[in-house]
Coordinates of C-alpha atoms in Angstrom, one line a residue:
M1 CA 120.7 74.2 139.8
Q2 CA 118.5 71.9 141.9
R3 CA 120.5 68.8 141.1
A4 CA 122.1 67.0 144.0
D5 CA 125.5 67.2 142.3
F6 CA 125.2 70.8 141.2
E7 CA 128.0 72.1 143.5
T8 CA 130.3 69.3 142.3
W9 CA 129.5 70.2 138.7
K10 CA 130.0 73.9 139.4
A11 CA 133.4 73.2 141.0
K12 CA 134.5 71.3 137.9
V13 CA 133.3 74.1 135.6
R14 CA 135.2 76.7 137.7
S15 CA 138.3 74.6 137.5
V16 CA 138.3 75.1 133.7
A17 CA 137.3 78.8 134.1
G18 CA 133.9 78.3 132.7
C19 CA 134.9 76.6 129.4
T20 CA 131.8 76.1 127.2
R21 CA 133.1 73.0 125.4
P22 CA 135.1 71.1 128.1
V23 CA 136.7 67.7 127.4
H24 CA 135.4 65.1 129.9
L25 CA 138.1 62.6 130.9
S26 CA 137.9 59.5 133.1
G27 CA 140.9 58.0 134.8
R28 CA 143.4 58.3 137.6
W29 CA 146.2 60.6 138.8
A30 CA 148.5 59.7 141.7
I31 CA 151.8 60.7 143.3
Q32 CA 153.6 57.7 144.9
D33 CA 156.8 57.5 147.0
A34 CA 159.5 56.2 144.6
H35 CA 161.0 53.9 147.3
S36 CA 158.1 52.6 149.3
G37 CA 155.3 52.9 146.7
A38 CA 153.1 54.6 149.3
E39 CA 150.4 56.8 147.8
L40 CA 151.0 60.5 148.8
A41 CA 148.1 62.0 146.8
A42 CA 145.5 60.7 144.4
R43 CA 142.5 61.6 142.3
S44 CA 140.3 59.4 140.2
G45 CA 136.9 59.5 138.5
Q46 CA 135.8 62.1 135.9
I47 CA 137.3 65.5 135.4
M48 CA 137.0 68.4 132.9
T49 CA 139.8 69.9 130.9
P50 CA 139.5 73.1 128.8
C51 CA 138.8 72.8 125.1
G52 CA 141.6 75.3 124.3
N53 CA 139.8 77.0 121.4
R54 CA 141.3 80.5 120.8
R55 CA 138.2 82.0 119.2
E56 CA 136.1 84.1 121.5
S57 CA 132.9 83.3 119.6
V58 CA 133.5 79.6 120.4
C59 CA 134.7 79.7 124.0
P60 CA 135.2 83.0 125.8
A61 CA 137.1 81.3 128.7
C62 CA 139.7 79.6 126.6
S63 CA 140.1 82.6 124.4
D64 CA 140.9 84.7 127.5
R65 CA 143.7 82.2 128.4
Y66 CA 145.0 82.3 124.8
A67 CA 145.0 86.1 124.9
A68 CA 146.9 86.1 128.2
D69 CA 149.5 83.8 126.7
A70 CA 149.7 85.9 123.6
F71 CA 150.2 89.0 125.7
H72 CA 153.2 87.5 127.6
L73 CA 154.6 86.2 124.3
L74 CA 154.4 89.6 122.7
R75 CA 155.5 91.6 125.7
A76 CA 158.5 89.4 126.3
G77 CA 159.8 90.3 122.8
L78 CA 159.1 94.0 123.5
S79 CA 160.3 94.6 127.0
G80 CA 162.4 91.6 127.8
G81 CA 163.3 90.5 131.3
S82 CA 161.2 87.3 131.1
K83 CA 160.7 84.2 129.0
G84 CA 164.5 84.0 128.3
V85 CA 164.5 87.4 126.6
P86 CA 167.0 90.0 128.0
K87 CA 165.9 93.5 129.0
T88 CA 168.2 95.0 126.4
V89 CA 165.7 94.3 123.6
A90 CA 163.8 97.4 124.9
E91 CA 166.8 99.5 123.6
T92 CA 166.8 98.0 120.1
P93 CA 165.1 99.6 117.0
R94 CA 161.5 98.6 117.0
V95 CA 158.4 99.7 115.0
F96 CA 154.7 98.8 114.9
V97 CA 153.5 98.2 111.4
T98 CA 150.0 98.0 109.9
L99 CA 149.8 96.5 106.4
T100 CA 146.4 96.8 104.7
A101 CA 144.6 95.3 101.7
P102 CA 144.0 97.1 98.4
S103 CA 140.5 98.1 97.3
F104 CA 138.4 95.6 95.4
G105 CA 135.5 98.0 95.1
A106 CA 133.9 100.9 97.0
V107 CA 132.2 99.9 100.2
H108 CA 129.9 101.7 102.7
N109 CA 132.0 103.4 105.4
R110 CA 131.8 106.0 108.2
R111 CA 134.5 108.6 107.6
V112 CA 135.4 111.1 110.2
S113 CA 137.1 114.4 109.3
P114 CA 140.7 114.5 110.8
T115 CA 140.4 118.2 111.4
T116 CA 136.9 118.8 112.8
G117 CA 136.1 115.3 114.0
K118 CA 132.7 115.4 112.3
T119 CA 131.2 112.5 110.4
M120 CA 131.5 112.8 106.7
P121 CA 129.0 111.3 104.2
C122 CA 129.7 107.9 102.6
A123 CA 130.3 107.6 98.9
C124 CA 126.7 106.5 98.7
G125 CA 125.6 109.9 100.0
S126 CA 124.4 108.6 103.4
F127 CA 125.7 109.0 106.9
H128 CA 126.3 105.6 108.6
H129 CA 126.2 105.3 112.3
E130 CA 128.9 103.3 114.1
H131 CA 127.0 100.0 114.2
D132 CA 125.2 100.2 110.8
P133 CA 125.2 96.7 109.3
A134 CA 125.7 98.3 105.9
R135 CA 129.3 99.4 106.8
G136 CA 131.7 97.2 104.9
Q137 CA 129.2 96.1 102.3
P138 CA 129.9 96.9 98.6
I139 CA 128.1 99.9 97.2
E140 CA 127.9 98.2 93.8
P141 CA 128.1 94.4 94.5
D142 CA 127.9 93.5 90.8
T143 CA 131.2 95.3 90.1
Y144 CA 133.0 94.3 93.2
D145 CA 136.1 92.1 92.4
Y146 CA 135.2 89.1 94.5
T147 CA 137.7 86.9 92.7
G148 CA 140.5 89.4 93.3
H149 CA 139.4 89.6 97.0
V150 CA 139.7 85.9 97.6
L151 CA 142.9 85.5 95.7
W152 CA 144.5 88.4 97.7
Q153 CA 143.4 86.8 100.9
A154 CA 144.9 83.5 99.9
H155 CA 148.3 85.2 99.2
V156 CA 148.7 87.2 102.4
G157 CA 151.3 84.7 103.6
P158 CA 153.4 84.9 100.4
L159 CA 153.1 88.7 100.5
W160 CA 154.4 88.8 104.0
N161 CA 157.3 86.4 103.3
R162 CA 158.4 88.5 100.3
F163 CA 158.0 91.7 102.4
T164 CA 160.4 90.4 105.1
T165 CA 162.8 89.3 102.3
Y166 CA 162.7 92.8 100.6
L167 CA 163.1 94.4 104.0
K168 CA 166.3 92.5 104.7
R169 CA 167.6 93.4 101.2
H170 CA 167.0 97.1 101.8
L171 CA 168.7 97.1 105.2
A172 CA 171.7 95.2 103.6
R173 CA 172.0 97.8 100.8
A174 CA 171.7 100.7 103.2
A175 CA 174.6 99.2 105.3
G176 CA 176.7 98.5 102.2
I177 CA 176.7 94.7 102.6
G178 CA 175.5 91.9 100.4
S179 CA 172.1 90.2 101.0
R180 CA 173.8 86.9 101.8
E181 CA 175.9 88.6 104.4
F182 CA 172.9 90.1 106.2
G183 CA 172.6 87.3 108.7
D184 CA 176.2 87.8 109.8
H185 CA 175.4 91.4 110.9
L186 CA 171.7 91.6 111.8
R187 CA 168.5 89.7 112.4
A188 CA 165.0 91.1 111.8
S189 CA 162.6 89.5 114.3
Y190 CA 158.8 90.0 114.3
A191 CA 155.5 89.0 115.7
K192 CA 152.3 89.7 113.7
V193 CA 148.6 89.2 114.1
A194 CA 145.8 89.3 111.5
E195 CA 142.7 91.3 111.9
Y196 CA 139.5 91.1 109.8
Q197 CA 138.0 94.3 108.6
R198 CA 134.3 94.9 108.1
R199 CA 134.7 94.4 104.3
G200 CA 136.1 90.9 105.0
V201 CA 139.8 91.5 104.2
I202 CA 142.8 91.0 106.4
H203 CA 145.0 93.7 107.9
L204 CA 148.3 92.7 109.5
H205 CA 149.6 94.3 112.6
A206 CA 153.3 93.5 113.2
V207 CA 156.0 94.3 115.7
L208 CA 159.4 94.4 113.9
R209 CA 162.7 94.4 115.9
L210 CA 166.3 94.5 114.9
D211 CA 168.7 92.2 116.8
G212 CA 172.3 91.2 116.4
P213 CA 173.1 88.1 114.4
N214 CA 172.5 85.8 117.4
G215 CA 169.1 87.1 118.2
P216 CA 167.8 89.1 121.2
T217 CA 170.9 88.4 123.4
D218 CA 173.1 90.1 120.8
P219 CA 172.9 93.9 120.3
P220 CA 172.4 95.2 116.7
P221 CA 175.2 97.2 115.0
D222 CA 175.2 100.9 115.4
W223 CA 174.1 101.6 111.9
A224 CA 170.8 99.7 112.5
T225 CA 168.5 102.5 113.7
T226 CA 164.8 103.0 114.0
D227 CA 164.8 105.5 111.2
L228 CA 166.5 103.0 108.9
L229 CA 164.0 100.3 109.9
T230 CA 161.1 102.7 109.2
E231 CA 162.5 103.5 105.8
G232 CA 163.1 99.9 105.0
V233 CA 159.5 98.9 105.9
R234 CA 158.0 101.6 103.7
T235 CA 160.3 100.7 100.8
A236 CA 159.7 96.9 101.1
A237 CA 155.9 97.3 101.4
R238 CA 155.7 99.3 98.2
A239 CA 158.0 97.0 96.3
V240 CA 156.3 93.7 97.1
S241 CA 154.0 91.9 94.7
V242 CA 152.8 88.3 94.0
T243 CA 151.3 87.0 90.7
A244 CA 148.1 85.0 91.4
P245 CA 147.1 81.9 89.4
E246 CA 145.2 82.6 86.2
V247 CA 141.4 82.8 86.5
D248 CA 139.2 83.3 83.5
G249 CA 142.2 84.3 81.4
Q250 CA 143.4 86.9 83.8
R251 CA 146.5 87.0 86.0
R252 CA 146.3 89.4 88.9
V253 CA 149.3 91.1 90.4
L254 CA 148.7 91.3 94.1
C255 CA 150.2 93.8 96.5
W256 CA 149.6 95.6 99.8
G257 CA 147.1 98.5 100.0
E258 CA 148.0 102.2 99.8
Q259 CA 147.5 102.7 103.5
L260 CA 150.6 101.9 105.5
D261 CA 151.2 102.8 109.1
V262 CA 154.7 102.6 110.6
R263 CA 155.3 103.9 114.1
P264 CA 158.3 103.7 116.4
I265 CA 158.0 101.8 119.7
R266 CA 159.5 103.4 122.8
A267 CA 159.9 102.1 126.4
A268 CA 156.7 101.8 128.4
N269 CA 156.5 105.2 130.1
A270 CA 152.9 106.2 129.5
S271 CA 149.4 104.8 130.2
Q272 CA 148.1 105.0 126.6
L273 CA 148.7 103.1 123.4
E274 CA 150.1 106.3 121.8
N275 CA 151.9 109.0 123.6
E276 CA 151.8 112.7 122.7
R277 CA 154.4 112.1 119.9
G278 CA 152.5 109.3 118.3
E279 CA 154.9 106.7 119.6
I280 CA 153.7 103.3 120.7
T281 CA 154.1 102.0 124.3
E282 CA 154.8 98.4 125.2
D283 CA 152.1 97.3 127.6
R284 CA 149.2 98.7 125.6
L285 CA 150.6 97.4 122.4
S286 CA 150.9 93.9 123.7
A287 CA 147.3 93.9 124.9
Y288 CA 146.1 95.6 121.7
V289 CA 147.8 92.9 119.5
A290 CA 146.8 90.0 121.7
K291 CA 143.1 91.1 121.5
Y292 CA 143.0 90.4 117.8
A293 CA 144.6 87.0 118.2
T294 CA 141.3 85.7 119.8
K295 CA 138.9 87.4 117.5
G296 CA 139.4 85.3 114.3
T297 CA 136.2 85.3 112.3
S298 CA 133.2 86.1 114.5
T299 CA 129.6 85.7 113.3
A300 CA 129.9 89.2 111.9
E301 CA 132.6 88.2 109.4
A302 CA 132.3 84.5 108.6
V303 CA 132.0 81.2 110.4
D304 CA 134.2 79.2 112.8
K305 CA 134.0 75.8 111.1
P306 CA 135.0 74.7 107.5
I307 CA 132.3 74.5 104.9
R308 CA 131.4 70.9 104.1
S309 CA 129.0 71.3 101.1
Q310 CA 127.0 73.8 99.1
G311 CA 124.0 73.0 101.2
H312 CA 126.0 73.9 104.3
L313 CA 127.0 77.2 102.7
D314 CA 123.4 78.0 101.7
L315 CA 122.2 77.6 105.4
L316 CA 124.8 80.0 106.9
A317 CA 123.3 83.0 108.6
I318 CA 125.7 85.7 107.3
N319 CA 125.5 88.9 105.4
P320 CA 125.3 88.9 101.6
H321 CA 128.8 90.3 101.1
H322 CA 130.5 87.6 103.1
R323 CA 128.3 85.0 101.6
R324 CA 129.5 86.0 98.1
I325 CA 133.2 85.9 99.3
I326 CA 132.7 82.4 100.7
Q327 CA 130.8 81.3 97.6
T328 CA 133.6 82.7 95.3
A329 CA 136.2 80.8 97.3
W330 CA 134.1 77.6 97.1
D331 CA 133.6 78.0 93.4
L332 CA 137.3 78.7 92.7
G333 CA 138.3 75.6 94.6
A334 CA 135.7 73.4 92.8
P335 CA 136.6 70.3 90.7
V336 CA 136.3 70.5 86.9
A337 CA 134.8 68.2 84.3
C338 CA 136.9 65.1 83.6
P339 CA 138.8 65.6 80.3
D340 CA 138.5 61.9 79.6
C341 CA 134.7 61.3 79.7
H342 CA 133.8 65.0 79.3
P343 CA 136.0 66.4 76.6
N344 CA 133.5 68.8 75.2
H345 CA 130.9 69.4 77.9
P346 CA 130.6 69.9 81.7
H347 CA 129.5 67.3 84.1
T348 CA 125.8 67.9 84.8
G349 CA 125.0 65.6 87.7
D350 CA 122.4 62.8 87.6
G351 CA 121.4 63.5 84.0
C352 CA 124.9 63.6 82.6
P353 CA 125.6 61.4 79.5
C354 CA 128.6 60.0 81.2
H355 CA 126.4 57.8 83.3
S356 CA 125.4 55.8 80.2
R357 CA 129.0 55.1 79.4
T358 CA 130.0 51.4 79.4
G359 CA 132.5 50.8 82.2
S360 CA 133.9 53.3 84.7
C361 CA 136.1 56.1 83.5
P362 CA 139.7 55.4 84.5
T363 CA 140.5 59.1 85.1
C364 CA 137.5 60.1 87.3
H365 CA 136.3 56.6 88.3
G366 CA 132.8 57.5 87.3
G367 CA 132.6 60.7 89.3
G368 CA 132.6 63.0 86.3
Q369 CA 134.8 65.5 87.9
V370 CA 138.5 65.8 88.8
S371 CA 140.9 68.3 90.3
R372 CA 142.6 70.9 88.1
T373 CA 145.8 69.1 88.7
T374 CA 144.5 65.8 87.3
R375 CA 143.0 67.6 84.3
E376 CA 146.4 69.3 83.5
H377 CA 148.3 66.0 83.9
Y378 CA 145.8 64.3 81.5
L379 CA 146.0 67.1 78.9
R380 CA 149.7 68.0 79.3
P381 CA 151.5 65.0 80.9
D382 CA 155.0 66.3 80.0
T383 CA 154.6 70.0 80.9
A384 CA 151.9 70.2 83.6
P385 CA 153.0 71.4 87.1
V386 CA 153.1 68.9 89.9
V387 CA 150.2 70.7 91.5
D388 CA 147.9 73.2 89.8
P389 CA 148.5 76.7 91.3
L390 CA 144.8 77.2 92.0
D391 CA 144.5 73.7 93.6
A392 CA 147.5 74.5 95.8
L393 CA 145.5 77.3 97.4
K394 CA 142.9 74.8 98.8
L395 CA 140.3 77.5 98.7
R396 CA 137.4 75.2 99.6
R397 CA 139.2 74.2 102.8
W398 CA 139.7 77.9 103.7
A399 CA 136.4 79.3 102.4
H400 CA 135.0 79.7 105.9
M401 CA 138.0 82.1 106.6
L402 CA 137.0 84.2 103.6
G403 CA 140.0 82.7 101.7
F404 CA 142.7 83.6 104.4
R405 CA 145.0 80.7 104.8
G406 CA 147.4 81.9 107.4
H407 CA 147.8 81.8 111.2
F408 CA 146.2 84.7 113.2
L409 CA 149.3 85.0 115.4
S410 CA 152.8 84.1 114.2
K411 CA 156.3 85.2 115.0
S412 CA 159.9 84.6 113.9
K413 CA 162.0 82.0 115.7
H414 CA 164.1 84.5 117.7
Y415 CA 161.4 87.1 118.6
S416 CA 160.6 85.5 122.0
T417 CA 159.3 82.3 123.6
T418 CA 156.6 80.0 122.2
F419 CA 153.1 79.1 123.2
T420 CA 154.4 75.5 123.8
Q421 CA 157.0 76.8 126.3
I422 CA 154.5 79.1 128.0
R423 CA 152.0 76.2 128.5
A424 CA 154.8 73.9 129.6
D425 CA 155.9 76.4 132.2
R426 CA 152.3 76.6 133.5
R427 CA 152.1 72.8 133.8
D428 CA 155.5 72.8 135.5
Y429 CA 154.4 75.4 138.0
R430 CA 151.3 73.5 139.0
H431 CA 153.3 70.3 139.3
H432 CA 155.8 71.8 141.6
Q433 CA 153.0 73.6 143.5
A434 CA 151.5 70.1 144.3
L435 CA 155.0 68.8 145.3
D436 CA 155.6 71.7 147.6
E437 CA 152.3 71.0 149.4
L438 CA 153.4 67.4 149.9
G439 CA 156.9 68.4 150.9
V440 CA 158.7 66.2 148.4
T441 CA 160.8 66.6 145.3
D442 CA 160.8 65.1 141.8
E443 CA 163.5 62.6 142.7
Q444 CA 161.4 61.2 145.6
I445 CA 158.2 60.5 143.8
T446 CA 156.6 58.6 140.9
V447 CA 153.7 60.2 139.0
I448 CA 150.9 58.1 137.6
N449 CA 148.7 60.0 135.1
H450 CA 146.3 58.1 132.9
W451 CA 143.0 59.5 131.4
D452 CA 140.6 58.5 128.7
M453 CA 138.3 60.8 126.8
V454 CA 134.6 60.3 127.6
S455 CA 132.9 63.2 125.7
V456 CA 133.2 66.8 124.7
G457 CA 130.9 69.7 125.7
H458 CA 128.1 70.1 128.2
D459 CA 125.1 67.8 128.4
S460 CA 122.5 70.5 127.7
P461 CA 122.1 74.1 126.5
E462 CA 121.3 75.1 130.1
E463 CA 124.6 73.8 131.3
T464 CA 126.4 75.7 128.6
E465 CA 124.6 78.9 129.5
L466 CA 125.5 78.4 133.2
A467 CA 129.1 77.8 132.2
E468 CA 129.1 81.1 130.2
A469 CA 127.8 82.9 133.2
I470 CA 130.5 81.4 135.4
A471 CA 133.1 82.4 132.8
H472 CA 131.7 86.0 132.7
R473 CA 131.9 86.2 136.5
I474 CA 135.5 85.0 136.5
R475 CA 136.4 87.5 133.8
L476 CA 134.8 90.4 135.8
D477 CA 136.6 89.3 139.0
R478 CA 139.9 89.2 137.2
Q479 CA 139.3 92.7 135.7
Q480 CA 138.4 94.1 139.2
R481 CA 141.6 92.6 140.7
Y482 CA 143.6 94.1 137.9
E483 CA 142.1 97.5 138.4
H484 CA 142.6 97.3 142.1
E485 CA 146.3 96.4 141.7
K486 CA 146.7 99.1 139.1
R487 CA 145.4 101.8 141.6
R488 CA 147.7 100.4 144.3
N489 CA 150.7 100.8 142.1

């Protein structure tokens, strides 16, 4: 803080809202008159740009911006009137759905009686307080199905895809039309977000909306009601299943958990997420869902970067349950012994007999290990699949996500706008703001914009800490302005 350039540094950090991992750029920006070449505005030297990471545990400032974009994306599809979505979508059938994971073994939890509101004892016989680190941990780790846990996580995407397919089929049958004709009468649009539970599994929260065949600008047919959509969601969720690849001679049939929550969404006319009838309101729902889009895997659940080696995994500061989940994913995605030079025994590292073999193995090139796909092609060249089903899951790549391979926030094409469009609108707004200050239009100017990357991140832990403090201050100021405007309205 005593540096001569501290105020300059502080201004740069504030310009990126306190980003903790800014990208440092060096270059030049200028606006010139298209006819005379005169320079109307210019900037050169070094600047900072936000890192853009959506995870709050990595960069709180950029996660706030991502959450704000997610809020507008979600709310546009709920209320309409912005982002190219008409207001009439607020009158279409809409539901808020929560799809859960099945049980892979009993875990410590904190149950509350729905009638008395009192805390009930866990299955272990103890009472767990709200922040007890034991919550979510298996009661019997040795009998917990870690393999099933990882395989289910890896198949959440296929489960969701089949769920939407089954939903459309149910709606088509209810209307008395064929499945192939569904798109001519109705379109099911959605936006969903994934949330990690304490036990390390994903729950999906989704907004489902029924539109006409041309999307939000087209009203749905009269027979498409909220009750029909609710019934279709429940029927599809119970019918869906996916068969996982064979592991240790067992093929698991994966499905959604028993807990399923389906609630109708009404127009925003209350200040709470739920109104007195248990219906969801739009503003609170958008904020609620957008919040989870920035959480990802915090230090309480997993890690924010891919696992590079077993040594990397061994050094992770995580709880034993999540360590075993990651280890299981790592082991399931591991290569296997080469069937050419190890037909009857596994590869054992430096002391392996394959090292005394004359010449390099043409299959593993001396490594002693190959992928399951390579092994199957060697053993069954005529019948082996193009890619082994377990290799296709790429579990080592997604081990840090506890096996989950999907996007945390995704939507169907016609639900609302896109993140790309929202960011383009923001850039366009700032561009025209600069032109308005100069009193010129796009046709009158030429923009020169060239920057090269210099580095990423702050120069010291102290700078990072100061940036976090600036981000915290900006967040508090924004919350105070929001509360002030809320009271005025």
